[in-house]
Amino acid sequence: MNREEVNPIPVKHKYFTPGVIVLMIIAVNGLVFLMGRFFLGLGAVTNLNNQYPWGLWIGVDVAAGVALAAGGFTTAALGHVMHREEYNAIVRPALLTAMLGYTFVAMGVFVDIGRWYFIWHPLVMWNGSSALFEVGICVIIYMNVLYIEFLPVVAERFIGKVKLPGFLSGLNRFVDKVLRLIDSDLSKTMFIFIIAGVVLSTLHQSSLGTLMVIAGPKMHPLWQTPILPLLFLLSAISVGFPMVIFESLLASRSLGLKPEMHILSKLGSMISPLLGVYLAFKLGDMFIRETFVYLKEFNTASVMFTIELLFGVIIPLRMFLSPKVLKSPLFLFIASALVVFGVLLNRINNFVVAYTPPYSTESYFPSFGEISVTIGFMAILILLYRFIVLNFPVISLPGLKTAQPTKYTIKGAKK
Amino acid sequence: MSGKSRRDFLKTSAVIGAGVAGLSTSTVKAAPKNILSEDRMGVLVDSTVCVGCRNCEWACKEAHDLPAGDLQSYEERSVFKDKRRPGTKALTVVNEYSSGKNSNLPVDVKVQCMHCDHPACVSACIVGAFSKEENGSVIWDTDKCIGCRYCMAACPFQVPAFEYDKAINPLIMKCDFCFNRTKEGKLPACVNICPVEALTYGPRTELVKIARERIKRNPEKFVDHIFGEHEVGGTAWMYLSGKDFVELDFPQLGTNPAPGVSESIQHGIFAYFVPPVSLYALLGGIMWITKHRKELDEEEKS
Amino acid sequence: MKKGLLIFFLFAISITVTAQQNLGKDHSKSNITCKTCHVCDVPTKDDPCLVPCPREKMKTVYESPDKTVDVVSLEELSKKYLPVIFSHRVHAQMSVMSGGCGTCHHYNTSGPIQSCKNCHQTYRNRDDISKPDLEAAYHRQCITCHREWSHGTNCNSCHSPKMDKKGFQKEEAKKKVMGKVHPALIEPDKIVFETKYEKGKMVTFFHDDHTKKFKIECTSCHKNETCLKCHDVNKASIEKSKIVKAQKSLDEHHKKCFSCHKEDKCGSCHLNKSAEPFEHGKKTGWALNKFHVNLSCAKCHGSKMPYTKLDNKCSSCHKAWNNETFKHSITGLGLDETHSQLNCEDCHAENNYTVKPVCSNCHENYSFPKQKPGKLVGRK
C-alpha cells in the first residue's frame, strides 16, 4: 500500500478570536442592509437602475462565487476521477468550500432577484435557450450534488455519537441507523455524483460566460467574444487549485496547523499549464479579434483589462513556474492569491466594468449597501467554514495515520 | 469482481442516460412561444412628421393604468431639455433633437420597445416568461417573472425597466404593443391618438414598402435607411428620419439577431444533450480506467 | 353585329367626352398626360381611377386668394372637439409667398378642387395605410406650420373642447372670421447683408426700390418662405436687426439678384459700408423735379435693363413739345405776352434747360430771379 493515508478530524481550536469578532461585525452590518433590501426594495439599497440591471451582487456574489468554488470540482476530478489519491487530504476542504460557496451563490441570487419568493420558478418553467436558465438549473443540481458529497462527512461525525436532547433521545438509535444506511449506500453510488458534479460544473462554469454574450455590443469588445464560455471554463479550472492552496494556507495559519506543503507544492506545479492554456486562449482571442487596439486608449476598461491579465494571469503564471515559489508557503500564498484576485476581477470586469449600456448618463459604482451585503456574506461564509472545520472531520492532520481510505470509489472495484 | 463492477457502472449510466433523454425532450417543449408570422404587424414611425405633442405618452399611460394626468399638461415642452428613457412610469417617451438639415423644426423621436423579430428578451428570460406573439408583439407573463433582470441586460435597445422602488411584487415594465387592445381589433393607444399619424400601424411587410416609397418619392427629406428593417434581424417598430439615426441616439447595431450567438452556443453545448452525456461517459471511463490500472499495479506489487 | 359594334364605340366615345366635359374646361388640353392622374385607359366620372397620391408629380390648381372661399368649417371629425373654423382666405393670401395653393391642395386635377376626404379616410383603423387618414392629413397641414411660429402644439389654438357646446353657434363663429383679410405686409425699406466677401462685406438691398420702383412681384423672390419669416410668438427673434448675416449659400443669395444684375461687377453691390439710397441727382447729375420723381423709371428709361443714360433734352421724351404746344405755365411760371412770343432757344441757350435763363442776356436793367418774365402761377 503506497496510498497516502489521510485522516480528517475536527480541528481542536477555540472558535472566538479577535479576527472572528471583526468578521461578525462585518456580517451583522451586511445583514442590516439585507433587511433594507427586503423591506424597502432593491432601489433603496443598491445603485442599480434601468441602465445597469446587474451590479456587484451578480458580478461578485454569483459569478465570482461560482468561479472561486471551482476548487470543488477540480480537486474532485483530480482525486477521484483521476485517482490521484495523494491529493485526498485537500479534497474535503475543497468540497466544503465549494458547498459553502454555492450555498452563498444561491443566497446571492435570492437576494438579487426582485421577486425572490418565485426563486423556484426555473425548476418548473423552462427556457432551453436561456443561458441563465442553464446556469440556474446546473447550480441548483450541483448544489444538491455537493450536499450529497458532503453527507458522508456528517455521517462520519455522528455515527455512534448520536445524542439527541430530551424527548428526542428515543430516536437516537433510529437516526444512527439512518446515518449508517446513508453512509453505506452513498459509498456505493458516490461515483455517480462525483462525475455528475464535474459535468455539471463544466456546464455551468462555461454557461456563466455565455450569459453576457447576449448583451452583444453593450459589452466592451475587450471582453465580449463568442468564446467567453470557454474562457470562463478555463479560468474556472485554473482558479480551482490556487483557491484550494489559498484557503488551505489561510486555514492552517488561522488554526495554527502546519501547512501541508508537500501536497500544496505538487498542486501548485499543476497551475502553470492550466493558466498557460487560459492565457493562450485569452491572448489568441485578443489577437484574432484585434481588440488590442482598445488597449491603446487609456480608460477604465483598458486599465482593468491590463491589471486582470498582468496581475491575475501572467505574474502568477511565472511565479508558479519557479521551484522556489512552490516551496515557500508565503510565495505560494501570494501567487495563489493573485490568481484568485485575477479571476475575481475578471468576473467583475465581465459583469460590471465591461457592461456599458447605451443610454446611461453616469456609470455604475456599487453602493455602500451592496458592498456591505457582499462582504457580509463573505464574512458569514468564513465563519461557517471555521465552525464546520472545528466540528466536522474536514481537515486532515499530517502524521496521524489511522486507516481511512477514501470512500468515493467505484465500490465494486474495491478489493 | 471487476466484471461485476463494470456491469454496475453500465447499468447506472444507462439509467442516467435515459433520464437525460427524458429531460431533453421536455426542454424542447418548454421553449417559450416565439412565432415569426408572415402577417405580423408593425409600426412605422416617421420622425419627419412627428410634431412632439406627446399625446402618445398620455394615451399609453391611460391604456396601461398608469397615472397619466391631464392631457393638456403634456403641452409642456420643457421636458425636452433632458433625453428621457422609457421606464416604469412611462412606457414610451418622446425626445426632441435639434433640427435636421432640411428643416428649422426640431426632430422628435418616440422611444418604446422595438418588438424585435428575434427578441433577445425572449431568448434570455430564465423562466421563458417572454413571448413573441403572432401579431408581432413581444409580451411577457408577469406571473412567471422572478425579477432577475436578465432581459434588461440582454435587450440591445435597453428598453425593459424594473420597479426598483418596490419591495414586494416589483414588475418588469415595457411597451406591450397594446396587446390587449390589438387583440380586440383596436389600434395601439399611441397610434390611435397620434394627431398627425406619425405612427402608421399595419402589416410589417407593407410598412417596409410604404417606407421605401416615401424615401423614393422624397429622397432629400429622408436618410436612405429604414431603422429596424434589418437591425438585429428586424424589428416590428421601424423608423424613418431626416437626420442621421446616430444623432438621434439610435444604437448602431448589426443585422444579426441579438440572441443569435448566445443561442447557437447554448444549443451547441446542449445539442440533444449529447455533449454533456459524452463528457459524463468520458469521465466515467477515465475514472474506471485509472482505478483499474491502480489495482493492477497494486496486484503486481503484492 | 356591325351595328352593335358601332353603337358600342359611339357609347364609349360619348362616355369619354362627357367625362372630360364634366371636369375642368381645359382638362384635356393641359400639359400633362392622362397617365399622370389616371391608372386606367378610360376614366369615367364614376370611376376616375385616380393614381394614389402623386404629391410631387401633380399639377395643382391655382386661384387668386381673393377669389377663394372665405371660411371653411372642418367638422368631419367631431369626437372630442367642436368644428374648426378655418379662415381659408387669410391662409390662401399667406400661401402666395410660401408654396401657393399646392401646399395644402397637393393633389388635384385641373378640374374641380378635390376635398381632403375624397382621398383621406376618416378612420384610423383602415386597410389602405399608404396615405394618412383625414385627421392626420388636416393636422399635418396645420400643425407643421403652426408649431413653427408657436413653438408648441397647443390644441386649443384651433380647437375648442366639446364641453362648451351650449354657447357655440357655428354661424356666429364663422361670421367672426368672415371677410377677414391678411393685414398689409410691412415691408422693409432696405436690408443690409453682412457677407463673407473680403473686398466688400456689406451689401445693401433697397427692398422698396425693387418693389415700388421696379414693380417686381413679391413671389418672384419670395416663393417658398416659411411662416417663421413673418410670424413668431417670440417676437424678438423676427425683429429686424439692421444688419443681417448672410446665411444661405452663395448661389442661393446671388441667384435672385443675378436674374437682373447679370452684368454688374461685384463692387457695385459689395461695399465696405451700407450704401446710400439711390438719388437720381447725385448719381446722374440730373436731379429729378417734382414731376419726374413720381414717374416709374421705365417711363423714361424703357423696360430694358440695365437702364441706359438719357440725354437731358426735354424733347427726347416730350416729343410732342415744341414752341407752339408747350405751355410754359407747367413749370410754374406763366410767361407774359411778350415773352410767350419768343422761341425757346432765345432764353434757354443751346437747349440746356437745366440752367436757369439769365435776364441780362437780353435786358440790361433786369436781373433774374428778382424780375420774372411773367407771373408765378404755382405748379400744378
Short mmCIF file of C-alpha atoms in Angstrom, two decimals, chain C:
data_model
loop_
_atom_site.label_atom_id
_atom_site.label_comp_id
_atom_site.label_asym_id
_atom_site.label_seq_id
_atom_site.Cartn_x
_atom_site.Cartn_y
_atom_site.Cartn_z
CA MET C 1 -73.25 42.65 -85.48
CA LYS C 2 -71.69 45.62 -87.16
CA LYS C 3 -74.38 47.84 -85.83
CA GLY C 4 -73.80 46.62 -82.34
CA LEU C 5 -70.09 47.42 -82.56
CA LEU C 6 -70.82 50.85 -83.87
CA ILE C 7 -73.23 51.56 -81.03
CA PHE C 8 -70.66 50.35 -78.58
CA PHE C 9 -68.00 52.65 -79.99
CA LEU C 10 -70.31 55.61 -80.00
CA PHE C 11 -71.26 54.82 -76.46
CA ALA C 12 -67.64 54.56 -75.42
CA ILE C 13 -66.75 57.83 -77.07
CA SER C 14 -69.70 59.63 -75.56
CA ILE C 15 -68.67 58.45 -72.10
CA THR C 16 -65.16 59.72 -72.62
CA VAL C 17 -66.39 63.05 -73.87
CA THR C 18 -68.82 63.55 -71.02
CA ALA C 19 -66.18 62.60 -68.56
CA GLN C 20 -63.88 65.22 -69.95
CA GLN C 21 -66.54 67.83 -70.13
CA ASN C 22 -67.58 67.35 -66.57
CA LEU C 23 -64.10 68.01 -65.35
CA GLY C 24 -62.21 71.24 -65.92
CA LYS C 25 -62.60 73.04 -69.18
CA ASP C 26 -59.02 72.70 -70.35
CA HIS C 27 -58.76 69.29 -68.82
CA SER C 28 -57.64 67.55 -71.96
CA LYS C 29 -55.52 70.47 -73.12
CA SER C 30 -53.42 70.65 -70.01
CA ASN C 31 -49.83 69.87 -70.43
CA ILE C 32 -49.97 66.53 -68.73
CA THR C 33 -50.52 63.01 -69.94
CA CYS C 34 -53.60 61.14 -68.87
CA LYS C 35 -51.44 58.60 -67.07
CA THR C 36 -50.26 61.24 -64.65
CA CYS C 37 -53.63 61.13 -62.95
CA HIS C 38 -55.45 58.05 -64.19
CA VAL C 39 -54.49 54.46 -63.88
CA CYS C 40 -56.93 53.07 -66.43
CA ASP C 41 -57.32 53.93 -70.10
CA VAL C 42 -60.89 55.15 -69.99
CA PRO C 43 -61.59 57.02 -66.80
CA THR C 44 -65.22 57.81 -66.17
CA LYS C 45 -66.92 60.11 -63.76
CA ASP C 46 -67.97 57.24 -61.58
CA ASP C 47 -64.63 55.58 -61.69
CA PRO C 48 -61.93 58.12 -62.35
CA CYS C 49 -59.32 55.56 -61.31
CA LEU C 50 -57.03 58.25 -60.00
CA VAL C 51 -53.49 57.28 -59.06
CA PRO C 52 -52.87 57.26 -55.33
CA CYS C 53 -51.44 60.49 -54.02
CA PRO C 54 -48.86 61.57 -56.55
CA ARG C 55 -47.96 64.52 -54.35
CA GLU C 56 -44.96 65.72 -56.29
CA LYS C 57 -45.87 64.99 -59.86
CA MET C 58 -49.30 66.53 -59.82
CA LYS C 59 -50.30 69.87 -61.16
CA THR C 60 -52.24 71.76 -58.63
CA VAL C 61 -54.97 74.32 -59.00
CA TYR C 62 -54.31 77.98 -58.76
CA GLU C 63 -56.83 80.57 -57.81
CA SER C 64 -56.25 84.11 -56.77
CA PRO C 65 -56.51 84.15 -52.97
CA ASP C 66 -59.10 86.89 -53.05
CA LYS C 67 -61.43 84.78 -55.11
CA THR C 68 -61.22 81.71 -52.93
CA VAL C 69 -63.70 80.60 -50.35
CA ASP C 70 -63.65 82.78 -47.28
CA VAL C 71 -64.25 80.44 -44.33
CA VAL C 72 -64.29 76.66 -44.11
CA SER C 73 -65.74 74.74 -41.22
CA LEU C 74 -63.93 71.46 -40.70
CA GLU C 75 -66.34 69.17 -38.92
CA GLU C 76 -65.80 65.72 -40.32
CA LEU C 77 -64.07 64.61 -37.15
CA SER C 78 -66.00 65.84 -34.20
CA LYS C 79 -65.43 63.34 -31.49
CA LYS C 80 -63.62 65.43 -28.96
CA TYR C 81 -63.76 68.93 -30.32
CA LEU C 82 -66.12 71.38 -31.92
CA PRO C 83 -65.76 72.12 -35.63
CA VAL C 84 -62.66 74.04 -36.54
CA ILE C 85 -63.41 77.35 -38.22
CA PHE C 86 -60.65 77.75 -40.75
CA SER C 87 -60.02 81.19 -42.20
CA HIS C 88 -59.28 79.94 -45.66
CA ARG C 89 -58.81 83.27 -47.38
CA VAL C 90 -56.26 84.61 -44.95
CA HIS C 91 -54.30 81.41 -45.26
CA ALA C 92 -54.59 81.50 -49.04
CA GLN C 93 -53.19 85.00 -49.03
CA MET C 94 -50.29 83.91 -46.88
CA SER C 95 -49.65 80.94 -49.09
CA VAL C 96 -48.89 83.24 -52.01
CA MET C 97 -45.36 83.62 -50.80
CA SER C 98 -45.00 80.15 -49.32
CA GLY C 99 -45.69 77.48 -51.84
CA GLY C 100 -49.07 78.52 -53.11
CA CYS C 101 -52.31 76.57 -53.05
CA GLY C 102 -50.39 73.36 -53.61
CA THR C 103 -49.01 73.48 -50.09
CA CYS C 104 -52.32 72.12 -48.92
CA HIS C 105 -54.15 71.22 -52.13
CA HIS C 106 -51.30 68.97 -53.05
CA TYR C 107 -53.33 66.70 -55.22
CA ASN C 108 -55.67 67.85 -57.87
CA THR C 109 -56.61 67.60 -61.45
CA SER C 110 -57.15 70.75 -63.40
CA GLY C 111 -60.79 70.09 -62.72
CA PRO C 112 -62.78 70.79 -59.59
CA ILE C 113 -60.91 71.18 -56.33
CA GLN C 114 -60.72 67.88 -54.52
CA SER C 115 -61.69 67.90 -50.90
CA CYS C 116 -59.38 66.17 -48.47
CA LYS C 117 -61.82 63.46 -47.52
CA ASN C 118 -62.04 62.27 -51.12
CA CYS C 119 -58.72 60.54 -50.57
CA HIS C 120 -58.09 60.61 -46.85
CA GLN C 121 -60.23 58.17 -44.98
CA THR C 122 -61.99 59.20 -41.81
CA TYR C 123 -60.94 56.09 -39.91
CA ARG C 124 -57.50 55.48 -38.46
CA ASN C 125 -58.03 51.72 -38.33
CA ARG C 126 -58.18 51.03 -42.05
CA ASP C 127 -56.80 48.88 -44.82
CA ASP C 128 -55.09 51.44 -47.02
CA ILE C 129 -52.32 52.84 -44.87
CA SER C 130 -50.29 54.30 -47.70
CA LYS C 131 -51.65 57.78 -47.03
CA PRO C 132 -52.59 59.35 -43.73
CA ASP C 133 -56.16 59.37 -42.52
CA LEU C 134 -58.21 62.57 -42.56
CA GLU C 135 -57.37 63.63 -39.03
CA ALA C 136 -53.69 63.22 -39.74
CA ALA C 137 -53.99 64.96 -43.11
CA TYR C 138 -55.60 68.00 -41.53
CA HIS C 139 -53.19 68.06 -38.63
CA ARG C 140 -50.12 67.66 -40.78
CA GLN C 141 -51.15 70.65 -42.88
CA CYS C 142 -51.95 72.82 -39.86
CA ILE C 143 -49.55 71.80 -37.09
CA THR C 144 -46.46 71.65 -39.25
CA CYS C 145 -46.76 75.39 -39.91
CA HIS C 146 -48.38 76.39 -36.66
CA ARG C 147 -45.71 74.87 -34.49
CA GLU C 148 -43.08 76.63 -36.50
CA TRP C 149 -44.07 80.03 -35.16
CA SER C 150 -45.88 78.99 -31.98
CA HIS C 151 -43.11 76.59 -30.86
CA GLY C 152 -45.83 74.46 -29.35
CA THR C 153 -48.56 72.03 -30.18
CA ASN C 154 -51.39 73.64 -28.31
CA CYS C 155 -54.67 72.01 -29.40
CA ASN C 156 -56.76 74.92 -28.25
CA SER C 157 -55.26 77.35 -30.69
CA CYS C 158 -57.51 75.78 -33.31
CA HIS C 159 -59.93 73.60 -31.35
CA SER C 160 -62.49 74.39 -28.74
CA PRO C 161 -63.22 71.48 -26.47
CA LYS C 162 -66.63 69.95 -26.85
CA MET C 163 -67.73 70.88 -23.33
CA ASP C 164 -68.77 74.44 -24.10
CA LYS C 165 -71.06 73.32 -26.86
CA LYS C 166 -74.05 75.20 -25.48
CA GLY C 167 -72.58 78.54 -26.27
CA PHE C 168 -71.29 77.51 -29.64
CA GLN C 169 -73.03 78.77 -32.74
CA LYS C 170 -71.34 77.69 -35.88
CA GLU C 171 -72.62 80.58 -37.97
CA GLU C 172 -71.63 83.06 -35.27
CA ALA C 173 -68.15 81.65 -35.18
CA LYS C 174 -67.95 81.74 -38.93
CA LYS C 175 -69.04 85.36 -39.00
CA LYS C 176 -66.18 86.34 -36.76
CA VAL C 177 -63.72 85.18 -39.36
CA MET C 178 -65.78 86.08 -42.38
CA GLY C 179 -64.39 88.85 -44.53
CA LYS C 180 -61.08 88.86 -42.75
CA VAL C 181 -58.10 89.51 -44.94
CA HIS C 182 -54.47 89.35 -44.18
CA PRO C 183 -53.25 92.73 -42.98
CA ALA C 184 -50.96 94.63 -45.28
CA LEU C 185 -47.40 93.47 -45.09
CA ILE C 186 -44.85 95.73 -43.54
CA GLU C 187 -42.02 95.87 -45.98
CA PRO C 188 -38.53 96.84 -45.01
CA ASP C 189 -37.01 99.89 -46.76
CA LYS C 190 -33.70 98.27 -47.02
CA ILE C 191 -31.79 95.28 -45.76
CA VAL C 192 -28.08 95.34 -45.14
CA PHE C 193 -26.41 91.98 -45.53
CA GLU C 194 -23.10 91.23 -43.96
CA THR C 195 -21.30 88.83 -46.26
CA LYS C 196 -18.05 86.97 -46.21
CA TYR C 197 -16.74 88.72 -49.32
CA GLU C 198 -13.43 90.27 -48.26
CA LYS C 199 -13.32 93.24 -50.57
CA GLY C 200 -16.79 94.46 -49.70
CA LYS C 201 -18.55 92.95 -46.75
CA MET C 202 -21.72 94.97 -46.90
CA VAL C 203 -24.46 94.54 -49.45
CA THR C 204 -27.37 96.93 -49.16
CA PHE C 205 -30.59 95.77 -50.66
CA PHE C 206 -33.20 98.50 -51.19
CA HIS C 207 -36.34 96.47 -50.84
CA ASP C 208 -38.81 99.27 -51.56
CA ASP C 209 -36.92 100.35 -54.65
CA HIS C 210 -37.35 96.86 -56.03
CA THR C 211 -40.99 96.51 -55.14
CA LYS C 212 -42.15 100.07 -55.73
CA LYS C 213 -39.83 101.45 -58.35
CA PHE C 214 -39.13 98.32 -60.32
CA LYS C 215 -42.51 96.79 -59.52
CA ILE C 216 -41.04 93.35 -59.02
CA GLU C 217 -43.63 90.83 -57.86
CA CYS C 218 -43.21 89.58 -54.29
CA THR C 219 -43.42 85.98 -55.49
CA SER C 220 -40.53 86.34 -57.87
CA CYS C 221 -38.25 86.34 -54.84
CA HIS C 222 -40.47 85.00 -52.03
CA LYS C 223 -41.65 81.65 -53.27
CA ASN C 224 -41.26 79.12 -50.51
CA GLU C 225 -40.97 81.21 -47.41
CA THR C 226 -41.66 79.59 -44.07
CA CYS C 227 -44.22 81.05 -41.71
CA LEU C 228 -41.33 81.93 -39.46
CA LYS C 229 -40.30 84.63 -41.93
CA CYS C 230 -43.09 86.80 -40.59
CA HIS C 231 -44.68 85.03 -37.65
CA ASP C 232 -43.16 84.09 -34.34
CA VAL C 233 -44.58 84.12 -30.84
CA ASN C 234 -41.17 85.10 -29.62
CA LYS C 235 -41.27 88.44 -31.39
CA ALA C 236 -37.66 89.19 -30.65
CA SER C 237 -36.42 86.54 -32.98
CA ILE C 238 -38.05 88.09 -36.05
CA GLU C 239 -37.49 91.70 -35.12
CA LYS C 240 -35.47 93.10 -37.96
CA SER C 241 -32.00 93.88 -36.94
CA LYS C 242 -30.23 96.47 -39.04
CA ILE C 243 -27.64 94.12 -40.32
CA VAL C 244 -28.48 90.59 -41.42
CA LYS C 245 -25.81 87.98 -41.63
CA ALA C 246 -25.86 86.19 -44.92
CA GLN C 247 -26.51 82.56 -44.04
CA LYS C 248 -27.71 80.92 -47.17
CA SER C 249 -25.31 79.52 -49.70
CA LEU C 250 -23.51 81.77 -52.14
CA ASP C 251 -25.63 80.52 -55.00
CA GLU C 252 -28.92 81.00 -53.21
CA HIS C 253 -28.13 84.59 -52.40
CA HIS C 254 -26.81 85.52 -55.80
CA LYS C 255 -29.42 83.72 -57.85
CA LYS C 256 -32.17 86.16 -57.07
CA CYS C 257 -30.02 89.24 -57.68
CA PHE C 258 -28.37 87.84 -60.78
CA SER C 259 -31.68 87.42 -62.53
CA CYS C 260 -31.41 91.19 -63.14
CA HIS C 261 -27.94 92.27 -62.08
CA LYS C 262 -26.24 90.00 -64.54
CA GLU C 263 -23.69 92.41 -65.83
CA ASP C 264 -22.87 94.13 -62.57
CA LYS C 265 -19.45 93.83 -61.07
CA CYS C 266 -19.01 92.58 -57.50
CA GLY C 267 -18.13 96.04 -56.34
CA SER C 268 -21.38 97.56 -57.45
CA CYS C 269 -23.21 95.73 -54.65
CA HIS C 270 -20.42 94.75 -52.25
CA LEU C 271 -19.23 97.81 -50.39
CA ASN C 272 -17.42 98.38 -47.17
CA LYS C 273 -20.32 100.24 -45.62
CA SER C 274 -24.04 100.24 -46.09
CA ALA C 275 -24.93 102.10 -49.29
CA GLU C 276 -26.80 105.35 -49.54
CA PRO C 277 -30.18 105.11 -51.21
CA PHE C 278 -30.25 105.86 -54.91
CA GLU C 279 -30.58 109.55 -55.70
CA HIS C 280 -31.04 110.48 -59.29
CA GLY C 281 -29.34 113.84 -58.88
CA LYS C 282 -26.25 112.55 -57.14
CA LYS C 283 -25.76 109.55 -59.33
CA THR C 284 -26.52 111.10 -62.73
CA GLY C 285 -26.14 114.78 -62.09
CA TRP C 286 -29.72 115.39 -63.14
CA ALA C 287 -31.95 115.84 -60.12
CA LEU C 288 -35.50 114.84 -60.78
CA ASN C 289 -38.05 117.52 -60.37
CA LYS C 290 -41.39 117.11 -58.74
CA PHE C 291 -42.94 115.69 -61.84
CA HIS C 292 -40.23 113.30 -62.78
CA VAL C 293 -39.70 111.93 -59.34
CA ASN C 294 -43.06 110.26 -59.38
CA LEU C 295 -42.55 108.54 -62.67
CA SER C 296 -41.57 104.95 -62.90
CA CYS C 297 -38.05 104.51 -64.16
CA ALA C 298 -39.29 102.60 -67.14
CA LYS C 299 -41.31 105.58 -68.28
CA CYS C 300 -38.12 107.32 -69.35
CA HIS C 301 -35.53 104.57 -69.45
CA GLY C 302 -37.63 101.96 -71.09
CA SER C 303 -38.27 98.50 -69.70
CA LYS C 304 -34.94 97.13 -70.82
CA MET C 305 -32.47 96.53 -68.03
CA PRO C 306 -29.96 97.84 -67.29
CA TYR C 307 -31.18 101.35 -67.88
CA THR C 308 -29.25 103.44 -70.35
CA LYS C 309 -28.31 107.03 -69.84
CA LEU C 310 -30.65 109.53 -71.43
CA ASP C 311 -29.78 112.97 -72.74
CA ASN C 312 -31.30 115.84 -70.88
CA LYS C 313 -33.29 117.28 -73.76
CA CYS C 314 -36.91 117.54 -72.75
CA SER C 315 -37.96 116.73 -76.27
CA SER C 316 -36.28 113.38 -76.14
CA CYS C 317 -39.20 112.30 -74.05
CA HIS C 318 -41.70 115.04 -74.51
CA LYS C 319 -41.70 114.58 -78.24
CA ALA C 320 -44.94 116.49 -78.67
CA TRP C 321 -43.47 119.61 -77.14
CA ASN C 322 -42.47 122.48 -79.45
CA ASN C 323 -42.76 126.24 -79.49
CA GLU C 324 -46.46 126.12 -80.18
CA THR C 325 -47.62 123.32 -77.97
CA PHE C 326 -45.53 123.82 -74.84
CA LYS C 327 -47.31 125.70 -72.13
CA HIS C 328 -44.68 127.38 -70.02
CA SER C 329 -47.07 127.65 -67.10
CA ILE C 330 -46.47 123.97 -66.45
CA THR C 331 -43.12 124.95 -64.94
CA GLY C 332 -44.89 127.27 -62.51
CA LEU C 333 -44.11 130.37 -64.45
CA GLY C 334 -46.72 131.63 -66.82
CA LEU C 335 -44.96 133.76 -69.48
CA ASP C 336 -46.36 137.16 -70.14
CA GLU C 337 -47.45 138.11 -73.61
CA THR C 338 -44.13 139.43 -74.84
CA HIS C 339 -42.13 136.50 -73.68
CA SER C 340 -44.56 133.92 -74.92
CA GLN C 341 -43.82 135.05 -78.42
CA LEU C 342 -40.15 134.11 -78.11
CA ASN C 343 -38.56 130.89 -79.24
CA CYS C 344 -37.36 128.59 -76.52
CA GLU C 345 -33.73 128.95 -77.56
CA ASP C 346 -33.91 132.68 -77.19
CA CYS C 347 -33.82 132.35 -73.44
CA HIS C 348 -32.62 128.72 -72.91
CA ALA C 349 -29.33 128.81 -74.70
CA GLU C 350 -28.39 125.71 -76.60
CA ASN C 351 -31.49 123.90 -75.40
CA ASN C 352 -29.97 123.49 -71.98
CA TYR C 353 -32.98 123.53 -69.70
CA THR C 354 -31.14 122.71 -66.55
CA VAL C 355 -29.53 126.09 -66.42
CA LYS C 356 -31.95 128.84 -65.45
CA PRO C 357 -32.00 131.60 -68.06
CA VAL C 358 -30.45 134.92 -67.13
CA CYS C 359 -32.30 138.20 -67.89
CA SER C 360 -29.12 140.06 -68.60
CA ASN C 361 -28.74 138.17 -71.86
CA CYS C 362 -31.36 140.45 -73.34
CA HIS C 363 -32.10 143.12 -70.82
CA GLU C 364 -29.68 145.49 -69.26
CA ASN C 365 -31.64 146.57 -66.21
CA TYR C 366 -33.27 143.38 -65.25
CA SER C 367 -31.99 140.52 -63.24
CA PHE C 368 -33.44 137.11 -62.65
CA PRO C 369 -34.96 135.96 -60.34
CA LYS C 370 -35.89 139.37 -58.89
CA GLN C 371 -37.78 140.20 -62.01
CA LYS C 372 -39.55 137.50 -63.90
CA PRO C 373 -40.65 137.15 -67.46
CA GLY C 374 -44.19 136.51 -66.33
CA LYS C 375 -46.43 135.64 -63.47
CA LEU C 376 -45.75 132.87 -60.96
CA VAL C 377 -48.69 130.53 -61.24
CA GLY C 378 -47.66 127.75 -58.91
CA ARG C 379 -47.06 124.33 -60.15
CA LYS C 380 -49.90 122.00 -60.63
#
